[in-house]
Amino acid sequence: MSRGLSTAAKTQLANGSFVMAHLVSIALGTVASPTVYYYTDGTEDVTLNTNVYLANGFLLGLDAVTEDSNMNIGSLTLRLSGVNQTIISDALNNGHLHREVIVTRFLWNTAGAVMGSFQIYTGKIESMAIGDSGDTSQISFGVANHWADFGRREGRITNEKSQQHYFAGDLCFEFAHGSDKKFKWGGVIEAPPPGDSDRPAGGDPLYPGSR
């Protein structure tokens, strides 16, 4: 697919006379105040739309992006160096699910002149894994495109981090982690026992099944 590249760029691509790098942006932080990280697997920093993609070795690799004519769930794994404690801390403290990842392909000719760029993938983070061994440390993000949401069951995790992700500042689940009490809903409503004037006849609607 030409992606709107110039004729000269398409000619270079057809001849195989080009140098390529991937530019990856990862939006973490909070929903209200996202922090976007920019990395490239090229040999030098790349500036695109005023954003500087760093060639610092943190981007270890990403799966190949393929296209077809069917509407399906396109997924890939993005691998970053675990030496980058900033991203690990951000993801653990502010969450990582459903954060946007954009992959762009950047092209030069063999003389070093810029040929152009085109976006090849946009998706949301679905999973995260941190792997450490004796001499390596790596963080992996599983990313899927928007079609992944079509098969997902509705619902969210009832904890503070999930609530802040969707409704920043809402503290309704602030103490949810400290409660392990089970609440039963439904059941037979009976008249209160004699002398229990605090409960209305028929039982307390706030405590279904109360006797």
Coordinates of N, CA and C in Angstrom, one line a residue:
M1 N 0.8 -1.2 0.0 CA 0.0 0.0 0.0 C 0.9 1.2 0.0
S2 N 0.6 2.2 -0.9 CA 1.5 3.4 -1.0 C 1.4 4.4 0.1
R3 N 0.3 4.4 0.8 CA 0.1 5.3 2.0 C 0.4 6.8 1.6
G4 N 0.2 7.2 0.4 CA 0.4 8.6 0.0 C 1.8 9.0 -0.1
L5 N 2.8 8.1 -0.2 CA 4.2 8.4 -0.4 C 4.4 9.0 -1.7
S6 N 5.4 9.8 -1.8 CA 5.8 10.4 -3.1 C 6.2 9.4 -4.1
T7 N 6.2 9.8 -5.4 CA 6.6 8.9 -6.4 C 8.1 8.5 -6.3
A8 N 8.9 9.4 -5.9 CA 10.3 9.1 -5.7 C 10.5 8.1 -4.5
A9 N 9.7 8.2 -3.5 CA 9.8 7.3 -2.4 C 9.4 5.9 -2.8
K10 N 8.3 5.8 -3.6 CA 7.8 4.5 -4.0 C 8.8 3.9 -5.0
T11 N 9.5 4.7 -5.8 CA 10.5 4.2 -6.7 C 11.7 3.6 -5.9
Q12 N 12.1 4.3 -4.8 CA 13.2 3.8 -3.9 C 12.7 2.5 -3.3
L13 N 11.5 2.4 -2.8 CA 11.0 1.2 -2.2 C 11.0 0.0 -3.2
A14 N 10.6 0.3 -4.4 CA 10.6 -0.8 -5.4 C 12.0 -1.3 -5.8
N15 N 12.9 -0.4 -5.7 CA 14.3 -0.7 -6.0 C 15.0 -1.4 -4.8
G16 N 14.4 -1.3 -3.6 CA 15.1 -1.8 -2.4 C 16.2 -0.9 -1.9
S17 N 16.2 0.3 -2.4 CA 17.3 1.3 -2.0 C 16.8 2.2 -0.9
F18 N 16.7 1.6 0.3 CA 16.1 2.5 1.4 C 16.6 1.9 2.8
V19 N 16.5 2.7 3.8 CA 16.8 2.4 5.2 C 15.5 2.6 6.0
M20 N 15.1 1.7 6.8 CA 13.8 1.8 7.5 C 14.0 1.7 9.0
A21 N 13.2 2.4 9.8 CA 13.1 2.3 11.2 C 11.7 2.4 11.7
H22 N 11.4 1.9 12.8 CA 10.1 2.0 13.4 C 10.0 3.0 14.5
L23 N 9.0 3.8 14.5 CA 8.8 4.8 15.5 C 7.6 4.4 16.3
V24 N 7.8 4.3 17.6 CA 6.7 3.8 18.5 C 6.4 4.9 19.6
S25 N 5.1 5.2 19.7 CA 4.6 6.1 20.8 C 3.7 5.3 21.7
I26 N 4.0 5.4 23.0 CA 3.2 4.7 24.1 C 2.6 5.7 25.0
A27 N 1.3 5.7 25.1 CA 0.6 6.7 26.0 C 0.3 6.0 27.4
L28 N 1.0 6.4 28.4 CA 0.8 5.9 29.7 C 0.3 7.0 30.6
G29 N 0.8 7.1 31.9 CA 0.3 8.2 32.8 C -1.1 7.9 33.1
T30 N -1.8 9.0 33.4 CA -3.3 8.9 33.8 C -4.1 9.4 32.6
V31 N -5.4 9.0 32.7 CA -6.3 9.5 31.6 C -6.4 11.0 31.6
A32 N -6.4 11.6 32.7 CA -6.5 13.1 32.8 C -5.3 13.7 32.3
S33 N -4.1 13.1 32.6 CA -2.8 13.7 32.2 C -1.9 12.6 31.7
P34 N -2.1 12.2 30.4 CA -1.3 11.1 29.9 C 0.2 11.5 29.6
T35 N 1.1 10.6 29.8 CA 2.5 10.8 29.5 C 2.8 9.9 28.3
V36 N 3.3 10.5 27.2 CA 3.6 9.7 26.0 C 5.1 9.6 25.8
Y37 N 5.5 8.3 25.6 CA 6.9 8.0 25.4 C 7.2 7.7 24.0
Y38 N 8.3 8.2 23.4 CA 8.6 8.1 22.0 C 9.9 7.3 21.9
Y39 N 9.9 6.2 21.1 CA 11.2 5.4 20.9 C 11.3 5.0 19.5
T40 N 12.5 4.8 19.0 CA 12.7 4.2 17.7 C 13.8 3.1 17.8
D41 N 13.7 2.2 16.9 CA 14.7 1.1 16.8 C 15.8 1.5 15.8
G42 N 15.8 2.7 15.3 CA 16.8 3.2 14.4 C 18.1 3.5 15.1
T43 N 19.1 3.9 14.3 CA 20.4 4.2 14.9 C 20.6 5.6 15.4
E44 N 19.6 6.5 15.1 CA 19.7 7.9 15.6 C 18.3 8.4 15.9
D45 N 18.2 9.4 16.7 CA 16.9 10.0 17.1 C 16.2 10.5 15.8
V46 N 14.9 10.5 15.8 CA 14.1 10.9 14.7 C 13.0 11.9 15.2
T47 N 12.9 13.0 14.5 CA 11.9 14.0 14.8 C 10.8 13.9 13.8
L48 N 9.6 13.7 14.3 CA 8.4 13.6 13.4 C 7.2 14.4 14.1
N49 N 6.7 15.4 13.4 CA 5.6 16.2 14.0 C 6.0 16.8 15.3
T50 N 7.2 17.3 15.4 CA 7.8 18.0 16.6 C 8.1 17.0 17.7
N51 N 7.7 15.7 17.6 CA 8.0 14.7 18.6 C 9.3 14.0 18.3
V52 N 10.2 13.9 19.3 CA 11.5 13.3 19.2 C 11.5 11.8 19.6
Y53 N 11.7 10.9 18.7 CA 11.7 9.5 19.0 C 13.2 9.1 19.3
L54 N 13.4 8.6 20.5 CA 14.7 8.4 21.0 C 15.3 7.0 20.6
A55 N 16.5 7.1 20.1 CA 17.2 5.8 19.7 C 18.2 5.5 20.8
N56 N 17.6 5.2 22.0 CA 18.4 4.9 23.2 C 18.5 3.4 23.5
G57 N 18.1 2.6 22.6 CA 18.2 1.1 22.8 C 17.1 0.6 23.7
F58 N 16.1 1.4 24.2 CA 15.0 0.9 25.0 C 14.0 0.0 24.2
L59 N 13.8 0.4 22.9 CA 12.9 -0.4 22.1 C 13.6 -1.6 21.6
L60 N 13.3 -2.8 22.2 CA 14.1 -4.0 21.8 C 13.5 -4.7 20.6
G61 N 12.2 -4.5 20.3 CA 11.6 -5.2 19.2 C 10.1 -5.2 19.2
L62 N 9.5 -5.5 18.1 CA 8.0 -5.6 18.0 C 7.7 -6.6 16.9
D63 N 6.6 -7.3 17.1 CA 6.2 -8.2 16.1 C 5.9 -7.6 14.7
A64 N 6.0 -8.4 13.7 CA 5.7 -7.9 12.3 C 4.2 -7.6 12.2
V65 N 3.9 -6.5 11.5 CA 2.5 -6.1 11.3 C 2.1 -6.6 9.9
T66 N 1.0 -7.3 9.9 CA 0.4 -7.8 8.6 C -0.9 -7.2 8.3
E67 N -1.3 -7.2 7.1 CA -2.6 -6.7 6.7 C -3.3 -7.7 5.8
D68 N -4.7 -7.7 5.9 CA -5.5 -8.4 4.9 C -6.8 -7.7 4.8
S69 N -7.6 -8.3 3.9 CA -8.9 -7.6 3.6 C -10.0 -7.9 4.6
N70 N -9.8 -8.8 5.6 CA -10.8 -9.2 6.5 C -10.7 -8.3 7.8
M71 N -11.8 -8.1 8.5 CA -11.8 -7.4 9.7 C -11.5 -8.4 10.8
N72 N -10.3 -8.3 11.4 CA -10.0 -9.3 12.4 C -9.2 -8.6 13.5
I73 N -8.9 -9.3 14.6 CA -8.1 -8.7 15.7 C -6.6 -8.8 15.4
G74 N -6.0 -7.7 15.0 CA -4.6 -7.6 14.8 C -3.9 -7.3 16.1
S75 N -3.0 -8.2 16.5 CA -2.3 -8.0 17.8 C -0.8 -8.1 17.6
L76 N 0.0 -7.6 18.5 CA 1.4 -7.7 18.4 C 2.0 -7.5 19.8
T77 N 3.2 -7.9 20.0 CA 3.9 -7.8 21.3 C 5.0 -6.7 21.1
L78 N 5.0 -5.8 22.0 CA 6.0 -4.7 22.0 C 7.0 -5.0 23.2
R79 N 8.3 -5.0 22.9 CA 9.3 -5.3 23.9 C 10.2 -4.2 24.2
L80 N 10.3 -3.8 25.4 CA 11.1 -2.7 25.9 C 12.1 -3.2 26.9
S81 N 13.2 -2.5 27.0 CA 14.3 -2.8 28.0 C 13.7 -2.5 29.4
G82 N 13.9 -3.4 30.3 CA 13.5 -3.2 31.7 C 14.4 -2.3 32.4
V83 N 15.5 -1.9 31.8 CA 16.4 -0.8 32.4 C 15.6 0.5 32.5
N84 N 14.6 0.6 31.7 CA 13.8 1.9 31.7 C 12.8 1.8 32.9
Q85 N 13.3 2.1 34.1 CA 12.4 2.0 35.3 C 11.3 3.1 35.2
T86 N 11.4 4.1 34.4 CA 10.4 5.1 34.4 C 9.1 4.5 33.8
I87 N 9.2 3.8 32.7 CA 8.0 3.2 32.2 C 7.4 2.1 33.1
I88 N 8.3 1.3 33.7 CA 7.8 0.3 34.6 C 7.0 0.9 35.8
S89 N 7.6 1.9 36.4 CA 7.0 2.6 37.5 C 5.7 3.3 37.1
D90 N 5.6 3.9 35.9 CA 4.4 4.5 35.4 C 3.3 3.5 35.2
A91 N 3.6 2.4 34.5 CA 2.6 1.4 34.2 C 2.1 0.7 35.5
L92 N 3.0 0.5 36.5 CA 2.5 -0.1 37.8 C 1.7 0.8 38.6
N93 N 2.1 2.1 38.6 CA 1.4 3.1 39.5 C 0.1 3.6 38.8
N94 N 0.1 3.8 37.5 CA -1.0 4.5 36.9 C -1.9 3.5 36.0
G95 N -1.4 2.3 35.8 CA -2.2 1.3 35.0 C -1.6 1.4 33.6
H96 N -2.0 0.3 32.8 CA -1.5 0.2 31.5 C -2.6 -0.3 30.5
L97 N -3.7 -0.8 31.0 CA -4.7 -1.4 30.1 C -5.4 -0.3 29.3
H98 N -5.6 -0.6 28.0 CA -6.3 0.2 27.0 C -5.6 1.5 26.8
R99 N -4.3 1.6 27.0 CA -3.5 2.8 26.6 C -3.1 2.6 25.2
E100 N -3.0 3.8 24.5 CA -2.8 3.7 23.0 C -1.3 3.5 22.7
V101 N -1.1 2.7 21.7 CA 0.2 2.5 21.1 C 0.1 2.8 19.6
I102 N 1.0 3.6 19.0 CA 1.0 3.9 17.6 C 2.4 3.5 17.0
V103 N 2.4 2.8 15.9 CA 3.6 2.4 15.3 C 3.7 3.0 13.9
T104 N 4.8 3.7 13.6 CA 5.0 4.4 12.4 C 6.3 3.9 11.7
R105 N 6.3 3.8 10.4 CA 7.5 3.4 9.7 C 8.1 4.6 9.0
F106 N 9.4 4.8 9.3 CA 10.1 5.9 8.8 C 11.1 5.5 7.8
L107 N 11.3 6.2 6.7 CA 12.1 5.8 5.6 C 13.2 6.8 5.2
W108 N 14.4 6.4 4.9 CA 15.4 7.2 4.3 C 15.9 6.5 3.0
N109 N 16.5 7.3 2.1 CA 17.2 6.6 1.0 C 18.6 6.3 1.5
T110 N 19.4 5.6 0.6 CA 20.7 5.2 1.0 C 21.7 6.3 1.2
A111 N 21.3 7.5 0.7 CA 22.2 8.7 0.9 C 21.8 9.4 2.2
G112 N 20.8 8.9 2.9 CA 20.4 9.5 4.2 C 19.4 10.6 4.1
A113 N 18.8 10.8 2.9 CA 17.7 11.8 2.8 C 16.4 11.1 3.2
V114 N 15.5 11.9 3.9 CA 14.2 11.4 4.4 C 13.3 11.2 3.2
M115 N 12.7 10.0 3.1 CA 11.8 9.7 2.0 C 10.3 9.9 2.5
G116 N 10.1 9.7 3.7 CA 8.7 9.9 4.2 C 8.4 8.9 5.4
S117 N 7.2 8.9 5.8 CA 6.8 8.0 6.9 C 5.3 7.7 6.7
F118 N 4.9 6.6 7.3 CA 3.5 6.2 7.3 C 3.1 5.4 8.5
Q119 N 1.9 5.6 9.0 CA 1.5 4.8 10.2 C 1.1 3.4 9.8
I120 N 1.6 2.4 10.5 CA 1.2 1.0 10.1 C 0.4 0.3 11.2
Y121 N 0.3 0.9 12.4 CA -0.5 0.2 13.4 C -0.9 1.1 14.5
T122 N -2.2 1.0 15.0 CA -2.7 1.6 16.1 C -3.4 0.6 17.0
G123 N -3.2 0.6 18.3 CA -3.9 -0.4 19.1 C -3.8 0.0 20.6
K124 N -4.4 -0.8 21.4 CA -4.5 -0.6 22.8 C -3.8 -1.7 23.6
I125 N -3.1 -1.3 24.7 CA -2.4 -2.3 25.5 C -3.4 -3.2 26.2
E126 N -3.2 -4.5 26.0 CA -4.1 -5.5 26.6 C -3.5 -6.3 27.7
S127 N -2.2 -6.3 27.8 CA -1.5 -7.1 28.8 C -0.1 -6.5 29.0
M128 N 0.5 -6.9 30.1 CA 1.9 -6.5 30.4 C 2.6 -7.6 31.2
A129 N 3.9 -7.8 30.9 CA 4.7 -8.8 31.6 C 6.1 -8.2 31.8
I130 N 6.6 -8.5 32.9 CA 8.0 -8.0 33.3 C 8.8 -9.3 33.5
G131 N 9.9 -9.4 32.8 CA 10.8 -10.6 32.9 C 12.2 -10.1 33.3
D132 N 12.7 -10.7 34.4 CA 14.1 -10.5 34.8 C 14.9 -11.8 34.9
S133 N 16.1 -11.7 34.5 CA 17.0 -12.9 34.6 C 18.3 -12.4 35.2
G134 N 19.3 -13.2 35.1 CA 20.6 -12.8 35.7 C 21.2 -11.6 35.1
D135 N 21.1 -11.5 33.7 CA 21.7 -10.3 33.1 C 20.8 -9.6 32.1
T136 N 19.5 -9.8 32.1 CA 18.6 -9.1 31.3 C 17.3 -8.7 32.0
S137 N 16.7 -7.7 31.6 CA 15.4 -7.2 32.1 C 14.6 -6.7 31.0
Q138 N 13.3 -7.1 30.9 CA 12.5 -6.8 29.8 C 11.1 -6.6 30.2
I139 N 10.4 -5.6 29.6 CA 9.0 -5.4 29.8 C 8.3 -5.6 28.5
S140 N 7.2 -6.4 28.5 CA 6.5 -6.7 27.2 C 5.1 -6.2 27.3
F141 N 4.6 -5.5 26.3 CA 3.2 -5.1 26.2 C 2.5 -5.9 25.1
G142 N 1.4 -6.5 25.4 CA 0.6 -7.1 24.4 C -0.4 -6.1 23.9
V143 N -0.5 -5.8 22.6 CA -1.3 -4.8 22.1 C -2.2 -5.4 21.0
A144 N -3.5 -4.9 21.0 CA -4.5 -5.4 20.1 C -5.2 -4.2 19.5
N145 N -5.7 -4.3 18.3 CA -6.5 -3.2 17.7 C -7.9 -3.1 18.3
H146 N -8.7 -2.1 17.8 CA -10.0 -1.9 18.4 C -11.0 -3.0 18.2
W147 N -10.7 -3.9 17.2 CA -11.6 -5.1 17.0 C -11.6 -6.0 18.2
A148 N -10.6 -5.9 19.1 CA -10.6 -6.8 20.2 C -11.7 -6.5 21.2
D149 N -12.2 -5.3 21.2 CA -13.3 -5.0 22.1 C -14.6 -5.6 21.7
F150 N -14.8 -6.1 20.5 CA -16.1 -6.6 20.1 C -16.4 -8.0 20.8
G151 N -15.4 -8.7 21.2 CA -15.6 -10.0 21.8 C -15.4 -9.9 23.3
R152 N -15.2 -8.7 23.9 CA -15.0 -8.6 25.3 C -16.3 -8.5 26.1
R153 N -16.3 -9.2 27.2 CA -17.5 -9.1 28.1 C -17.5 -7.8 28.8
E154 N -18.7 -7.3 29.0 CA -18.8 -6.0 29.7 C -18.4 -6.1 31.1
G155 N -18.0 -5.0 31.7 CA -17.7 -5.0 33.1 C -16.3 -4.5 33.4
R156 N -16.1 -4.1 34.6 CA -14.8 -3.6 35.0 C -14.4 -4.2 36.4
I157 N -13.2 -4.0 36.7 CA -12.7 -4.4 38.1 C -13.1 -3.4 39.1
T158 N -13.7 -3.8 40.2 CA -14.2 -2.9 41.2 C -13.0 -2.6 42.2
N159 N -12.0 -1.9 41.7 CA -11.0 -1.4 42.6 C -10.7 0.1 42.3
E160 N -9.8 0.7 43.1 CA -9.6 2.1 43.0 C -8.8 2.4 41.7
K161 N -7.9 1.6 41.3 CA -7.1 1.9 40.1 C -8.0 1.9 38.8
S162 N -8.9 0.9 38.7 CA -9.8 0.8 37.6 C -10.7 2.0 37.5
Q163 N -11.3 2.4 38.7 CA -12.2 3.5 38.8 C -11.5 4.8 38.4
Q164 N -10.3 5.0 38.8 CA -9.6 6.2 38.5 C -9.2 6.3 37.0
H165 N -9.0 5.1 36.4 CA -8.8 5.1 35.0 C -9.9 5.7 34.2
Y166 N -11.2 5.3 34.5 CA -12.3 5.8 33.8 C -12.9 7.1 34.4
F167 N -12.8 7.3 35.7 CA -13.4 8.4 36.3 C -12.4 9.0 37.3
A168 N -11.5 9.8 36.8 CA -10.5 10.4 37.6 C -11.1 11.3 38.7
G169 N -10.7 11.1 40.0 CA -11.2 11.9 41.1 C -12.3 11.2 41.8
D170 N -13.0 10.2 41.3 CA -14.1 9.5 41.9 C -13.5 8.5 42.9
L171 N -13.8 8.7 44.2 CA -13.2 7.9 45.3 C -14.1 6.7 45.8
C172 N -15.1 6.3 45.0 CA -16.1 5.4 45.5 C -15.5 4.0 45.8
F173 N -14.4 3.7 45.2 CA -13.7 2.4 45.5 C -12.4 2.5 46.3
E174 N -12.3 3.7 47.0 CA -11.0 3.9 47.7 C -10.7 2.9 48.7
F175 N -11.8 2.4 49.4 CA -11.5 1.4 50.5 C -12.1 0.0 50.1
A176 N -12.3 -0.2 48.8 CA -12.9 -1.5 48.4 C -12.0 -2.7 48.7
H177 N -10.7 -2.4 48.7 CA -9.7 -3.5 49.0 C -9.8 -4.0 50.4
G178 N -10.3 -3.2 51.3 CA -10.4 -3.6 52.7 C -11.6 -4.3 53.2
S179 N -12.5 -4.5 52.2 CA -13.8 -5.1 52.6 C -13.9 -6.5 51.9
D180 N -14.1 -7.5 52.8 CA -14.3 -8.8 52.2 C -15.7 -9.4 52.6
K181 N -16.5 -8.5 53.0 CA -17.9 -8.9 53.5 C -18.7 -9.2 52.2
K182 N -19.5 -10.3 52.2 CA -20.3 -10.6 51.1 C -21.7 -10.1 51.4
F183 N -22.3 -9.5 50.4 CA -23.7 -8.9 50.5 C -24.6 -9.8 49.6
K184 N -25.7 -10.2 50.3 CA -26.7 -11.1 49.5 C -27.9 -10.2 49.1
W185 N -28.3 -10.3 47.9 CA -29.4 -9.6 47.4 C -30.5 -10.5 47.0
G186 N -31.7 -10.1 47.2 CA -32.9 -10.9 46.9 C -33.3 -11.8 48.1
G187 N -34.3 -12.7 47.9 CA -34.7 -13.5 49.0 C -36.1 -13.2 49.4
V188 N -36.6 -13.9 50.4 CA -38.0 -13.8 50.9 C -38.0 -12.6 51.9
I189 N -38.9 -11.7 51.7 CA -39.1 -10.6 52.7 C -40.2 -10.9 53.6
E190 N -39.9 -11.0 54.9 CA -40.9 -11.3 55.9 C -41.1 -10.2 56.9
A191 N -42.2 -10.2 57.6 CA -42.5 -9.2 58.6 C -41.5 -9.2 59.7
P192 N -41.2 -8.0 60.2 CA -40.2 -7.9 61.3 C -40.7 -8.6 62.6
P193 N -39.8 -9.1 63.4 CA -40.2 -9.7 64.6 C -40.9 -8.7 65.6
P194 N -41.7 -9.2 66.5 CA -42.4 -8.3 67.4 C -41.4 -7.5 68.2
G195 N -41.7 -6.2 68.3 CA -40.8 -5.3 69.0 C -39.7 -4.6 68.2
D196 N -39.5 -5.1 67.0 CA -38.5 -4.5 66.1 C -39.1 -3.4 65.3
S197 N -39.2 -2.3 66.0 CA -39.9 -1.1 65.3 C -39.0 -0.4 64.4
D198 N -37.7 -0.7 64.3 CA -36.8 0.0 63.4 C -37.0 -0.4 62.0
R199 N -37.5 -1.6 61.8 CA -37.7 -2.1 60.4 C -39.1 -2.0 60.0
P200 N -39.3 -1.5 58.8 CA -40.7 -1.4 58.3 C -41.3 -2.8 58.1
A201 N -42.7 -2.8 58.1 CA -43.4 -4.1 57.8 C -43.0 -4.6 56.5
G202 N -42.8 -5.9 56.4 CA -42.4 -6.5 55.1 C -40.9 -6.6 55.0
G203 N -40.1 -6.1 56.0 CA -38.7 -6.2 55.9 C -38.1 -4.9 55.5
D204 N -36.8 -4.8 55.6 CA -36.1 -3.6 55.2 C -35.6 -3.7 53.8
P205 N -36.1 -2.9 52.9 CA -35.7 -3.0 51.4 C -34.2 -2.8 51.2
L206 N -33.5 -2.2 52.2 CA -32.1 -2.1 52.0 C -31.3 -3.3 52.4
Y207 N -32.0 -4.3 53.1 CA -31.4 -5.5 53.5 C -32.3 -6.7 53.1
P208 N -32.4 -6.9 51.8 CA -33.3 -8.0 51.4 C -33.1 -9.3 52.1
G209 N -34.1 -10.0 52.4 CA -33.9 -11.3 53.0 C -33.8 -11.2 54.5
S210 N -33.8 -10.0 55.1 CA -33.7 -9.8 56.6 C -34.9 -10.4 57.3
R211 N -34.6 -10.9 58.4 CA -35.7 -11.6 59.2 C -36.0 -10.7 60.4

